[in-house]
Coordinates of C-alpha atoms in Angstrom, one line a residue:
A1 CA 46.7 203.3 55.6
A2 CA 46.8 202.2 59.2
S3 CA 46.6 198.5 59.8
D4 CA 43.7 197.0 61.7
V5 CA 45.8 196.6 64.9
Y6 CA 46.2 200.3 65.1
K7 CA 42.5 201.0 64.9
R8 CA 41.1 201.9 68.3
Q9 CA 38.2 199.9 69.7
E10 CA 35.5 202.4 70.6
D11 CA 34.1 200.4 73.4
S12 CA 37.6 200.2 75.1
L13 CA 38.4 203.9 74.9
M14 CA 39.4 205.5 78.2
N15 CA 39.9 209.1 79.4
I16 CA 43.3 209.9 80.9
K17 CA 42.1 209.6 84.5
E18 CA 40.9 206.0 83.8
A19 CA 44.1 205.2 82.0
K20 CA 46.1 206.5 85.0
E21 CA 44.2 204.1 87.4
Q22 CA 44.8 201.2 85.0
I23 CA 48.6 202.0 85.0
K24 CA 48.7 202.4 88.8
N25 CA 47.0 199.0 89.2
A26 CA 49.4 197.4 86.8
M27 CA 52.4 198.9 88.7
T28 CA 51.0 197.7 92.0
A29 CA 50.7 194.2 90.5
Y30 CA 54.2 194.3 89.0
F31 CA 55.8 195.5 92.2
T32 CA 54.2 192.7 94.2
K33 CA 56.7 190.2 95.6
D34 CA 56.3 186.5 96.5
G35 CA 57.2 184.9 99.7
F36 CA 60.8 184.5 98.6
G37 CA 61.4 188.2 97.7
G38 CA 61.1 187.7 94.0
Y39 CA 58.5 189.5 91.8
A40 CA 55.2 187.6 91.7
I41 CA 55.1 188.2 87.9
P42 CA 58.6 187.5 86.5
I43 CA 60.3 190.4 84.8
E44 CA 60.0 188.8 81.3
K45 CA 56.2 188.4 81.9
Q46 CA 55.6 192.0 82.9
R47 CA 54.1 193.4 79.8
P48 CA 55.0 197.0 79.1
V49 CA 52.0 199.3 79.1
F50 CA 51.4 201.0 75.8
L51 CA 49.3 204.2 75.9
M52 CA 47.8 204.9 72.5
G53 CA 46.3 208.3 72.1
P54 CA 46.4 211.6 70.3
P55 CA 49.1 214.1 71.2
G56 CA 48.9 216.6 74.0
I57 CA 46.2 214.9 76.1
G58 CA 48.4 214.4 79.2
K59 CA 50.2 211.0 78.8
T60 CA 53.5 212.3 80.1
A61 CA 51.7 214.3 82.9
I62 CA 50.0 211.2 84.3
M63 CA 53.3 209.3 84.5
E64 CA 54.7 212.1 86.7
Q65 CA 51.6 211.9 88.9
I66 CA 51.9 208.1 89.2
A67 CA 55.6 208.2 90.1
S68 CA 54.8 210.8 92.8
E69 CA 51.8 208.9 94.2
L70 CA 53.7 205.6 94.3
G71 CA 56.9 207.2 95.5
V72 CA 59.1 205.7 92.8
G73 CA 61.5 207.1 90.2
L74 CA 60.7 208.2 86.7
I75 CA 62.9 208.3 83.7
S76 CA 61.3 209.7 80.5
Y77 CA 62.7 209.4 76.9
S78 CA 61.2 210.3 73.5
M79 CA 62.3 207.5 71.2
T80 CA 62.2 209.7 68.1
H81 CA 65.5 211.3 69.4
H82 CA 67.4 208.0 69.6
T83 CA 69.6 206.3 67.1
R84 CA 70.5 202.6 67.3
Q85 CA 73.8 203.6 68.9
S86 CA 72.4 205.8 71.6
A87 CA 69.7 203.2 72.5
L88 CA 71.9 200.1 72.2
G89 CA 75.3 201.4 73.0
L90 CA 78.4 201.7 70.9
P91 CA 80.3 198.6 69.6
F92 CA 83.8 197.9 70.7
I93 CA 86.2 194.9 70.1
V94 CA 87.3 192.5 72.8
Q95 CA 89.4 189.4 72.6
K96 CA 88.1 186.1 73.7
N97 CA 89.5 182.6 73.8
Y98 CA 87.5 179.8 72.3
G99 CA 89.0 176.3 72.0
G100 CA 92.5 177.6 72.6
R101 CA 92.3 180.3 69.9
E102 CA 91.9 184.1 70.2
Y103 CA 89.0 185.8 68.5
D104 CA 88.0 189.4 68.1
V105 CA 84.4 189.8 69.3
S106 CA 82.0 192.8 69.2
E107 CA 80.5 193.9 72.4
Y108 CA 78.5 197.1 73.2
T109 CA 78.8 199.8 75.8
M110 CA 75.8 200.4 78.0
S111 CA 72.8 202.0 76.4
E112 CA 72.3 205.7 77.3
I113 CA 68.7 204.8 78.4
I114 CA 69.7 201.9 80.7
A115 CA 72.6 204.0 82.1
S116 CA 70.3 206.8 83.0
V117 CA 68.2 204.4 85.1
Y118 CA 71.3 203.2 87.0
D119 CA 72.4 206.9 87.5
M120 CA 69.1 207.8 89.1
M121 CA 69.3 204.8 91.4
E122 CA 72.7 205.9 92.5
E123 CA 71.7 209.6 92.9
T124 CA 68.4 209.0 94.7
G125 CA 68.6 205.6 96.4
L126 CA 65.3 204.5 94.7
R127 CA 65.3 200.9 93.6
E128 CA 62.0 200.9 91.9
G129 CA 60.7 203.2 89.2
I130 CA 59.1 203.7 85.8
L131 CA 61.0 203.9 82.5
F132 CA 58.7 205.8 80.2
L133 CA 59.4 205.7 76.5
D134 CA 57.3 208.0 74.5
E135 CA 56.6 207.8 70.7
I136 CA 57.9 204.2 70.7
N137 CA 56.1 203.5 67.4
C138 CA 58.2 206.2 65.7
V139 CA 61.7 204.7 66.2
S140 CA 64.2 204.8 63.4
E141 CA 64.3 202.0 60.9
T142 CA 67.7 200.8 62.2
L143 CA 66.4 200.6 65.8
A144 CA 63.0 199.0 65.0
P145 CA 64.3 195.4 65.0
S146 CA 65.7 195.8 68.5
M147 CA 62.4 197.0 70.0
L148 CA 60.8 193.5 70.0
Q149 CA 63.6 192.2 72.1
F150 CA 63.3 195.1 74.4
L151 CA 59.5 194.9 74.8
Q152 CA 59.8 191.2 75.7
Y153 CA 63.0 191.0 77.7
K154 CA 63.6 194.7 78.8
I155 CA 67.0 194.5 77.2
F156 CA 68.8 197.1 75.1
G157 CA 72.0 195.6 73.6
R158 CA 73.4 193.3 76.3
H159 CA 72.0 195.3 79.2
R160 CA 68.7 194.8 80.9
V161 CA 66.5 197.3 82.6
P162 CA 67.2 196.8 86.4
D163 CA 64.8 194.7 88.4
G164 CA 62.0 196.8 89.9
W165 CA 61.8 199.2 87.0
I166 CA 58.5 199.0 85.0
V167 CA 58.4 199.9 81.4
V168 CA 55.6 202.1 80.2
T169 CA 55.4 203.2 76.5
A170 CA 53.3 205.6 74.6
G171 CA 52.6 206.6 71.0
N172 CA 50.2 208.4 68.7
P173 CA 47.9 206.7 66.1
P174 CA 49.1 207.0 62.5
E175 CA 46.6 209.7 61.7
Y176 CA 48.4 212.1 64.0
N177 CA 52.0 211.3 63.1
N178 CA 53.4 210.5 59.7
S179 CA 56.5 208.9 61.3
V180 CA 54.5 206.0 62.9
R181 CA 55.8 202.6 62.1
E182 CA 53.3 199.8 62.2
F183 CA 53.7 197.1 64.9
D184 CA 53.0 193.5 63.9
I185 CA 50.8 191.2 66.0
V186 CA 53.9 189.6 67.6
T187 CA 54.8 193.0 69.0
W188 CA 51.3 193.9 70.0
D189 CA 51.0 190.6 71.8
R190 CA 53.8 191.7 74.2
L191 CA 52.1 194.9 75.2
K192 CA 49.4 195.9 77.6
R193 CA 47.5 198.3 75.4
I194 CA 45.4 201.2 76.7
D195 CA 43.6 203.5 74.2
V196 CA 43.1 207.1 75.5
E197 CA 40.9 209.9 74.2
P198 CA 40.5 213.6 75.2
D199 CA 37.9 214.4 77.9
F200 CA 37.3 217.9 79.0
G201 CA 35.5 217.0 82.2
V202 CA 38.5 215.0 83.5
W203 CA 40.9 217.7 82.4
K204 CA 38.8 220.3 84.2
E205 CA 39.4 218.4 87.5
Y206 CA 43.2 218.6 86.8
A207 CA 42.8 222.2 85.8
Y208 CA 41.4 223.2 89.1
L209 CA 44.0 221.2 91.0
S210 CA 46.8 222.8 88.9
N211 CA 45.4 226.3 89.2
V212 CA 44.9 226.8 85.5
H213 CA 43.8 230.3 84.7
P214 CA 40.1 230.8 85.4
A215 CA 39.5 232.5 82.0
I216 CA 40.5 229.3 80.2
I217 CA 38.2 227.1 82.4
S218 CA 35.4 229.6 81.9
Y219 CA 35.8 229.8 78.1
L220 CA 35.9 226.0 77.7
D221 CA 32.9 225.6 79.9
V222 CA 31.0 227.4 77.2
K223 CA 32.9 226.0 74.2
H224 CA 33.7 222.3 75.0
S225 CA 34.4 221.6 71.4
D226 CA 37.4 224.0 71.5
F227 CA 39.1 222.0 74.2
Y228 CA 40.8 219.5 71.7
K229 CA 40.7 219.8 68.0
I230 CA 43.0 218.5 65.2
E231 CA 42.0 219.4 61.6
S232 CA 43.6 219.2 58.2
T233 CA 43.4 222.4 56.2
V234 CA 44.8 223.8 53.0
D235 CA 47.5 225.4 55.1
G236 CA 48.4 222.2 56.9
K237 CA 47.5 220.9 60.3
S238 CA 45.4 223.1 62.6
F239 CA 45.3 221.9 66.2
V240 CA 44.5 222.7 69.8
T241 CA 45.4 220.3 72.6
A242 CA 45.1 220.0 76.4
R243 CA 48.8 220.6 76.6
G244 CA 48.4 223.9 74.7
W245 CA 45.8 225.2 77.1
S246 CA 47.8 224.3 80.1
D247 CA 51.0 225.9 78.8
L248 CA 49.0 229.0 77.7
S249 CA 47.7 229.3 81.3
D250 CA 51.2 229.4 82.7
M251 CA 52.2 232.1 80.3
I252 CA 49.1 234.2 80.8
K253 CA 49.7 234.2 84.6
L254 CA 53.3 235.4 84.1
Y255 CA 52.2 238.0 81.6
E256 CA 49.7 239.3 84.1
K257 CA 52.4 239.3 86.9
H258 CA 54.7 241.5 84.7
G259 CA 51.9 243.7 83.3
L260 CA 52.4 242.4 79.8
K261 CA 49.5 242.4 77.3
V262 CA 47.8 239.1 76.6
D263 CA 46.6 239.2 73.0
N264 CA 46.0 237.1 69.9
A265 CA 49.7 237.1 69.1
L266 CA 50.5 235.3 72.3
V267 CA 47.4 233.0 72.3
S268 CA 48.0 231.8 68.8
Q269 CA 51.5 230.6 69.7
Y270 CA 49.8 228.0 71.9
L271 CA 46.5 227.4 70.2
Q272 CA 47.4 226.7 66.7
N273 CA 43.9 227.1 65.3
K274 CA 43.3 230.6 64.1
K275 CA 39.6 230.8 64.9
I276 CA 39.9 229.3 68.4
A277 CA 42.9 231.5 69.2
R278 CA 41.1 234.6 68.0
D279 CA 37.9 233.7 69.9
F280 CA 39.7 233.0 73.1
A281 CA 41.8 236.2 72.9
V282 CA 38.5 238.2 72.5
Y283 CA 37.0 236.3 75.4
Y284 CA 40.0 236.9 77.6
D285 CA 39.7 240.7 77.1
L286 CA 36.0 240.5 78.0
Y287 CA 36.7 238.3 81.0
M288 CA 39.3 240.8 82.4
K289 CA 36.8 243.7 81.8
Y290 CA 34.2 241.8 83.8
K291 CA 36.8 241.3 86.5
S292 CA 37.3 245.0 86.8
D293 CA 33.6 246.0 86.4
Y294 CA 32.2 243.6 88.9
Q295 CA 34.6 244.3 91.8
I296 CA 34.7 240.7 92.9
G297 CA 36.5 241.7 96.2
E298 CA 33.4 243.7 97.1
I299 CA 31.1 240.8 96.4
L300 CA 33.1 238.4 98.5
S301 CA 33.3 240.8 101.4
G302 CA 29.5 241.1 101.3
K303 CA 29.6 244.8 100.1
A304 CA 28.4 244.5 96.6
S305 CA 26.7 247.7 95.4
E306 CA 23.2 247.9 94.1
E307 CA 24.5 248.8 90.7
I308 CA 26.5 245.6 90.5
K309 CA 23.5 243.6 91.6
R310 CA 21.3 245.2 88.9
R311 CA 23.9 244.6 86.2
A312 CA 24.2 240.9 87.3
K313 CA 20.5 240.4 87.2
A314 CA 20.3 241.9 83.7
A315 CA 23.3 240.0 82.3
K316 CA 23.1 237.4 79.6
F317 CA 24.0 233.9 80.4
D318 CA 27.5 234.0 79.0
E319 CA 28.3 237.0 81.2
R320 CA 26.7 235.3 84.2
L321 CA 29.0 232.3 83.6
A322 CA 32.1 234.6 83.5
L323 CA 30.9 236.3 86.7
L324 CA 30.5 232.8 88.3
S325 CA 34.0 231.9 87.2
L326 CA 35.4 235.1 88.7
I327 CA 33.6 234.5 92.0
L328 CA 34.8 230.9 92.1
D329 CA 38.4 232.0 91.5
G330 CA 38.1 234.5 94.3
V331 CA 36.8 231.9 96.9
N332 CA 39.1 229.1 95.6
E333 CA 42.2 231.3 96.1
G334 CA 41.6 231.4 99.9
M335 CA 40.6 227.8 100.2
R336 CA 43.7 226.7 98.2
A337 CA 45.9 228.8 100.5
V338 CA 44.3 227.1 103.5
A339 CA 45.0 223.7 102.1
N340 CA 48.6 224.6 101.5
E341 CA 48.9 225.9 105.1
E342 CA 47.4 222.7 106.5
D343 CA 49.8 220.5 104.5
M344 CA 52.8 222.6 105.6
L345 CA 51.8 222.6 109.3
S346 CA 51.3 218.8 109.2
A347 CA 54.8 218.3 107.7
L348 CA 56.2 220.9 110.2
L349 CA 54.6 219.2 113.1
A350 CA 56.2 215.9 112.2
C351 CA 59.6 217.6 112.0
L352 CA 59.3 219.5 115.2
K353 CA 58.3 216.3 117.1
E354 CA 61.6 214.8 116.0
V355 CA 63.5 218.0 117.0
R356 CA 61.8 217.9 120.4
A357 CA 63.0 214.3 120.9
G358 CA 66.5 215.5 120.2
L359 CA 66.1 218.2 122.9
S360 CA 65.7 215.6 125.6
N361 CA 69.4 216.2 126.1
S362 CA 69.3 219.6 127.9
A363 CA 72.6 220.6 126.3
A364 CA 71.3 219.9 122.7
D365 CA 71.6 222.8 120.3
A366 CA 68.1 223.6 119.1
V367 CA 69.3 225.8 116.3
K368 CA 71.5 223.0 115.0
L369 CA 68.7 220.5 115.2
L370 CA 66.3 222.7 113.3
G371 CA 68.9 223.5 110.7
E372 CA 69.6 219.8 110.2
K373 CA 66.0 219.1 109.8
A374 CA 65.6 221.9 107.3
S375 CA 68.5 220.6 105.3
A376 CA 66.9 217.1 105.3
V377 CA 63.7 218.6 103.9
R378 CA 65.6 220.4 101.2
A379 CA 67.5 217.3 100.4
K380 CA 64.2 215.5 100.0
I381 CA 63.1 218.2 97.5
E382 CA 66.3 217.7 95.5
K383 CA 65.9 213.9 95.5
G384 CA 62.3 214.4 94.3
K385 CA 63.4 216.6 91.5
A386 CA 66.1 214.1 90.4
S387 CA 63.7 211.2 90.5
S388 CA 60.7 213.1 89.0
S389 CA 58.7 211.6 91.9
L390 CA 57.7 214.8 93.6
S391 CA 54.6 216.7 92.4
A392 CA 54.6 220.5 92.2
E393 CA 52.2 220.7 95.1
K394 CA 54.3 218.5 97.3
R395 CA 57.4 220.4 96.4
H396 CA 55.6 223.6 97.4
T397 CA 54.7 222.1 100.7
L398 CA 58.2 221.0 101.5
N399 CA 59.6 224.4 100.5
L400 CA 57.2 226.0 103.0
T401 CA 58.2 223.5 105.6
A402 CA 61.9 224.1 105.2
A403 CA 61.4 227.8 105.4
A404 CA 59.3 227.5 108.6
L405 CA 62.0 225.4 110.2
E406 CA 64.6 228.0 109.3
E407 CA 62.4 230.7 110.7
E408 CA 62.1 228.9 114.0
A409 CA 65.9 228.4 114.1
A410 CA 66.3 232.2 113.5
L411 CA 63.8 232.8 116.3
I412 CA 65.8 230.8 118.8
E413 CA 69.0 232.4 117.6
R414 CA 67.5 235.9 118.4
N415 CA 66.6 234.7 121.9
D416 CA 70.2 233.8 122.8
R417 CA 70.0 230.1 121.7
P418 CA 68.3 228.5 124.7
S419 CA 68.3 224.7 124.9
G420 CA 66.0 222.0 126.3
T421 CA 62.7 223.2 127.8
A422 CA 63.2 226.8 127.0
A423 CA 63.9 226.1 123.3
F424 CA 60.9 223.9 123.1
A425 CA 58.7 226.6 124.6
L426 CA 59.7 229.0 121.8
M427 CA 59.1 226.4 119.1
K428 CA 55.7 225.6 120.6
K429 CA 54.7 229.3 120.8
D430 CA 55.7 229.9 117.2
F431 CA 53.8 226.7 116.0
D432 CA 50.7 227.7 118.0
S433 CA 50.7 231.1 116.4
R434 CA 50.8 229.5 112.9
V435 CA 47.9 227.3 113.8
A436 CA 45.9 230.3 115.0
A437 CA 46.7 232.1 111.8
L438 CA 45.5 229.1 109.8
K439 CA 42.2 229.1 111.7
K440 CA 41.8 232.8 111.1
N441 CA 42.5 232.4 107.3
A442 CA 40.1 229.5 107.2
E443 CA 37.4 231.6 108.8
A444 CA 38.0 234.4 106.3
A445 CA 37.9 231.9 103.4
G446 CA 34.6 230.5 104.8
K447 CA 33.1 234.0 105.1
K448 CA 34.0 234.7 101.4
L449 CA 32.2 231.5 100.4
S450 CA 29.1 232.4 102.4
N451 CA 29.1 235.9 100.9
A452 CA 29.3 234.3 97.4
F453 CA 26.2 232.2 98.1
A454 CA 24.4 235.2 99.6
F455 CA 25.1 237.4 96.5
L456 CA 24.0 234.7 94.1
E457 CA 20.8 233.9 96.1
E458 CA 19.9 237.6 96.2
V459 CA 20.6 238.3 92.5
F460 CA 19.5 235.0 90.8
G461 CA 17.3 233.4 93.4
E462 CA 17.1 229.6 93.2
G463 CA 18.3 229.6 89.6
Q464 CA 20.8 227.5 87.7
E465 CA 23.7 229.8 88.8
L466 CA 23.6 228.3 92.3
L467 CA 23.5 224.8 90.9
I468 CA 26.6 225.6 88.8
L469 CA 28.4 227.0 91.9
V470 CA 27.7 223.9 94.0
T471 CA 28.8 221.6 91.1
E472 CA 32.1 223.5 90.6
L473 CA 32.8 223.5 94.3
T474 CA 32.2 219.8 94.4
I475 CA 34.6 218.8 91.6
N476 CA 37.4 221.2 92.7
A477 CA 39.7 219.2 95.0
H478 CA 40.7 222.2 97.1
S479 CA 37.1 223.5 97.7
S480 CA 35.7 220.1 98.4
R481 CA 38.5 219.5 100.9
F482 CA 37.9 222.8 102.6
I483 CA 34.1 222.3 102.9
S484 CA 34.6 218.8 104.3
R485 CA 36.8 220.2 107.1
Y486 CA 35.2 223.5 107.9
G487 CA 31.6 223.1 106.6
C488 CA 29.4 225.6 104.8
K489 CA 25.8 225.7 105.6
E490 CA 24.8 227.4 102.3
Y491 CA 26.6 224.6 100.4
F492 CA 24.8 221.9 102.3
A493 CA 21.5 223.6 101.9
H494 CA 21.8 223.6 98.1
N495 CA 23.4 220.2 97.9
K496 CA 21.2 218.0 100.0
E497 CA 21.1 215.2 97.5
L498 CA 24.8 214.6 97.6
L499 CA 24.9 214.5 101.4
F500 CA 28.5 215.5 101.0
Y501 CA 29.1 216.5 104.6
E502 CA 27.3 213.5 106.1
R503 CA 29.4 211.1 104.0
R504 CA 32.6 212.6 105.1
K505 CA 32.0 213.0 108.9
E506 CA 34.4 210.2 109.5
L507 CA 37.3 212.4 108.2
I508 CA 39.9 212.9 110.8
E509 CA 39.9 216.4 112.0
E510 CA 43.5 217.3 111.1
L511 CA 43.4 220.7 112.8
G512 CA 42.6 218.9 116.0
D513 CA 45.7 216.9 115.6
L514 CA 47.9 220.0 115.1
N515 CA 48.7 220.2 118.8
F516 CA 52.4 220.5 119.6
D517 CA 52.2 219.4 123.3

């Protein structure tokens, strides 16, 4: 039976988003330095964070997000894979002189874990980071006694975690993992404990941001209880986790790309609950049938046929929800693309301003300068990969930026490599054309959004379908960003209470700043 210290306090449970903010706040405090350059909270007083929660709810994912947002390194280890030797280092014999006599003394090589932190510091130049140790309450019996020393002093063997590296740990409650070892109160008293529970609403925000397959979001909107479930059956454990849904989404998109069949055989590999896997596989087939039947492209172009409108009016609620999901996916695709273009152009503009400064020398080689800048951007990508401090979205933006710089270099190459003012004129012309294309794409995305509202207004009137559409657009980071920049009169008309646009008027008009003069 689990001891009392393992039992979660219901009034202190957090969702993963709240836990992330708690950890970021702790990191900010731990990284704070005093007037003499030392850490305001001494290293030995910086309690490691302990995330306690069921498996697959995103504990590792939020560590990657935190590292990216704080711009620090991240080293992750699962402690179940470590023996005493790998964690503490291997013993070797050295000779020492004490009182005039020689003695053989055991010392230890550096821990693999500590060495990996130093390796990252050498490779990336980052001096601050997070050492994330997962499943720390499942360590082997031989390693358990060393964990108390580590949690208090950040030392494995004779080697300490470098200053500036914060320790975050995680583990599952005993009911989820038979290998859990109970911590005593002395150990708990050295940890900053955060209890986490699954929360579909919070995961849904992440799902939109990460472009999780819309069929999964639509299905879970109807069946919240299928989002996270762990049960004991006569056949053993039956479970579905947030991680399972996310990984299934990635695989479905690749199957669709290659024309492979998505069926129960695939779904059940990720959703290890027979009923939920079967239900979702059936729903996916139905969802794809709706996608074909409703001709979403026609709806978003404002050309929906009367037959489609009649079918939508007569549809049952679950079919209407699927239709709404398909429409949302169609409009979000364009708005997400605009957001990616905006981020790329902002990054490109910063690079081109530096290149322009280098062109002040009339003999400067623009192709070389652009190539160097592209190489610097790609080096930043590699550094981010090595340090796990670069989100997938930021990596995508940097890849687009590097490609744009290389395209500009090729443009100048094709025009006989002019330098100085002539090279700048070519760069400016290319950049201006990219901004014009962005504005055109934004206009097209806005038109699709307006057409979506028009279709729903005509078919459903002022029903709950419009409320659902407005709500989904509000919680989706890409669509809320798009609307705040470009507006949407239909959205504001149905969302007067939120006063979304009025509250965000102070936002800087980034497009207005994309002026390469």
